[in-house]
mmCIF file of C-alpha atoms in Angstrom:
data_model
loop_
_atom_site.group_PDB
_atom_site.id
_atom_site.type_symbol
_atom_site.label_atom_id
_atom_site.label_comp_id
_atom_site.label_asym_id
_atom_site.label_seq_id
_atom_site.Cartn_x
_atom_site.Cartn_y
_atom_site.Cartn_z
ATOM 1 C CA MET A 14 1.636 20.723 13.926
ATOM 2 C CA GLU A 15 3.097 22.439 10.870
ATOM 3 C CA PHE A 16 5.504 20.546 8.645
ATOM 4 C CA ASP A 17 8.038 21.852 6.169
ATOM 5 C CA PRO A 18 7.251 20.390 2.733
ATOM 6 C CA ASP A 19 11.003 20.120 2.088
ATOM 7 C CA ALA A 20 11.802 18.378 5.388
ATOM 8 C CA SER A 21 13.380 14.971 5.683
ATOM 9 C CA ILE A 22 12.517 12.230 8.151
ATOM 10 C CA GLU A 23 14.269 12.482 11.521
ATOM 11 C CA HIS A 24 14.580 8.868 12.642
ATOM 12 C CA GLY A 25 15.532 9.763 16.229
ATOM 13 C CA ALA A 26 12.676 12.246 16.737
ATOM 14 C CA PRO A 27 9.860 11.597 19.220
ATOM 15 C CA LEU A 28 7.249 11.702 16.426
ATOM 16 C CA PRO A 29 7.110 8.361 14.563
ATOM 17 C CA PRO A 30 8.438 8.410 10.989
ATOM 18 C CA TYR A 31 5.027 7.618 9.476
ATOM 19 C CA ARG A 32 3.504 10.669 11.201
ATOM 20 C CA GLN A 33 6.390 12.845 10.013
ATOM 21 C CA LEU A 34 5.923 11.560 6.470
ATOM 22 C CA ALA A 35 2.163 12.138 6.586
ATOM 23 C CA GLY A 36 2.802 15.726 7.673
ATOM 24 C CA ILE A 37 5.406 16.302 4.973
ATOM 25 C CA LEU A 38 3.168 14.859 2.248
ATOM 26 C CA ALA A 39 0.220 16.968 3.444
ATOM 27 C CA ALA A 40 2.447 20.057 3.379
ATOM 28 C CA ARG A 41 3.540 19.233 -0.166
ATOM 29 C CA ILE A 42 -0.094 18.884 -1.218
ATOM 30 C CA GLY A 43 -0.873 22.194 0.462
ATOM 31 C CA ARG A 44 1.993 23.822 -1.424
ATOM 32 C CA GLY A 45 0.576 22.521 -4.696
ATOM 33 C CA ASP A 46 3.170 19.880 -5.557
ATOM 34 C CA TRP A 47 0.315 17.515 -6.473
ATOM 35 C CA GLN A 48 -3.003 18.761 -7.825
ATOM 36 C CA PRO A 49 -6.485 17.429 -6.948
ATOM 37 C CA ASN A 50 -7.418 14.226 -8.780
ATOM 38 C CA ARG A 51 -3.742 13.657 -9.681
ATOM 39 C CA SER A 52 -1.669 10.810 -8.311
ATOM 40 C CA ILE A 53 1.097 11.173 -5.784
ATOM 41 C CA PRO A 54 4.384 9.309 -6.346
ATOM 42 C CA SER A 55 4.378 5.523 -5.967
ATOM 43 C CA GLU A 56 5.204 3.775 -2.706
ATOM 44 C CA LEU A 57 8.564 2.751 -4.126
ATOM 45 C CA ARG A 58 9.394 6.321 -5.117
ATOM 46 C CA LEU A 59 8.474 7.613 -1.637
ATOM 47 C CA VAL A 60 10.514 4.827 -0.005
ATOM 48 C CA GLN A 61 13.535 5.891 -2.043
ATOM 49 C CA GLU A 62 12.982 9.620 -1.586
ATOM 50 C CA TYR A 63 12.516 9.552 2.193
ATOM 51 C CA GLY A 64 14.634 6.529 3.160
ATOM 52 C CA VAL A 65 11.872 4.741 5.018
ATOM 53 C CA ALA A 66 10.318 1.281 4.841
ATOM 54 C CA ARG A 67 7.367 0.537 2.579
ATOM 55 C CA ALA A 68 5.233 -0.094 5.694
ATOM 56 C CA THR A 69 6.027 3.452 6.862
ATOM 57 C CA VAL A 70 4.820 4.882 3.546
ATOM 58 C CA ARG A 71 1.653 2.783 3.716
ATOM 59 C CA ARG A 72 0.889 3.983 7.249
ATOM 60 C CA ALA A 73 1.477 7.618 6.262
ATOM 61 C CA VAL A 74 -0.828 7.271 3.264
ATOM 62 C CA ALA A 75 -3.461 5.572 5.453
ATOM 63 C CA VAL A 76 -3.359 8.543 7.845
ATOM 64 C CA LEU A 77 -3.945 10.956 4.959
ATOM 65 C CA VAL A 78 -6.748 8.785 3.548
ATOM 66 C CA ASP A 79 -8.395 8.782 6.995
ATOM 67 C CA GLN A 80 -8.038 12.582 7.132
ATOM 68 C CA GLY A 81 -9.674 12.933 3.715
ATOM 69 C CA VAL A 82 -6.570 14.335 2.024
ATOM 70 C CA LEU A 83 -5.967 11.362 -0.289
ATOM 71 C CA PHE A 84 -8.012 8.567 -1.826
ATOM 72 C CA VAL A 85 -6.912 5.236 -3.261
ATOM 73 C CA VAL A 86 -8.104 3.712 -6.522
ATOM 74 C CA PRO A 87 -7.211 0.003 -6.540
ATOM 75 C CA GLN A 88 -4.635 -0.869 -9.196
ATOM 76 C CA ARG A 89 -4.466 2.802 -10.279
ATOM 77 C CA GLY A 90 -2.737 4.599 -7.407
ATOM 78 C CA THR A 91 -3.213 7.128 -4.655
ATOM 79 C CA PHE A 92 -4.697 10.483 -5.577
ATOM 80 C CA VAL A 93 -5.165 13.909 -4.024
ATOM 81 C CA LYS A 94 -8.751 14.427 -2.990
ATOM 82 C CA PRO A 95 -10.477 17.360 -4.717
#
């Protein structure tokens, strides 16, 4: 499924918000908003930007880590995989 990198979360949509967010973040990475080996915005920033709960952001990031799009460095942040 293709996602618009400029989309917002549709809370009433059939696709869960964390899946929507994962798709949007992946689309933003694909567009070049965040470069390889550079961090993405913090959980708090993503919570504020997309109007979702912190748990939703964490689940979306976990999906992208599982897909090999992102990697996490403890106490440093979440980064785009090269």
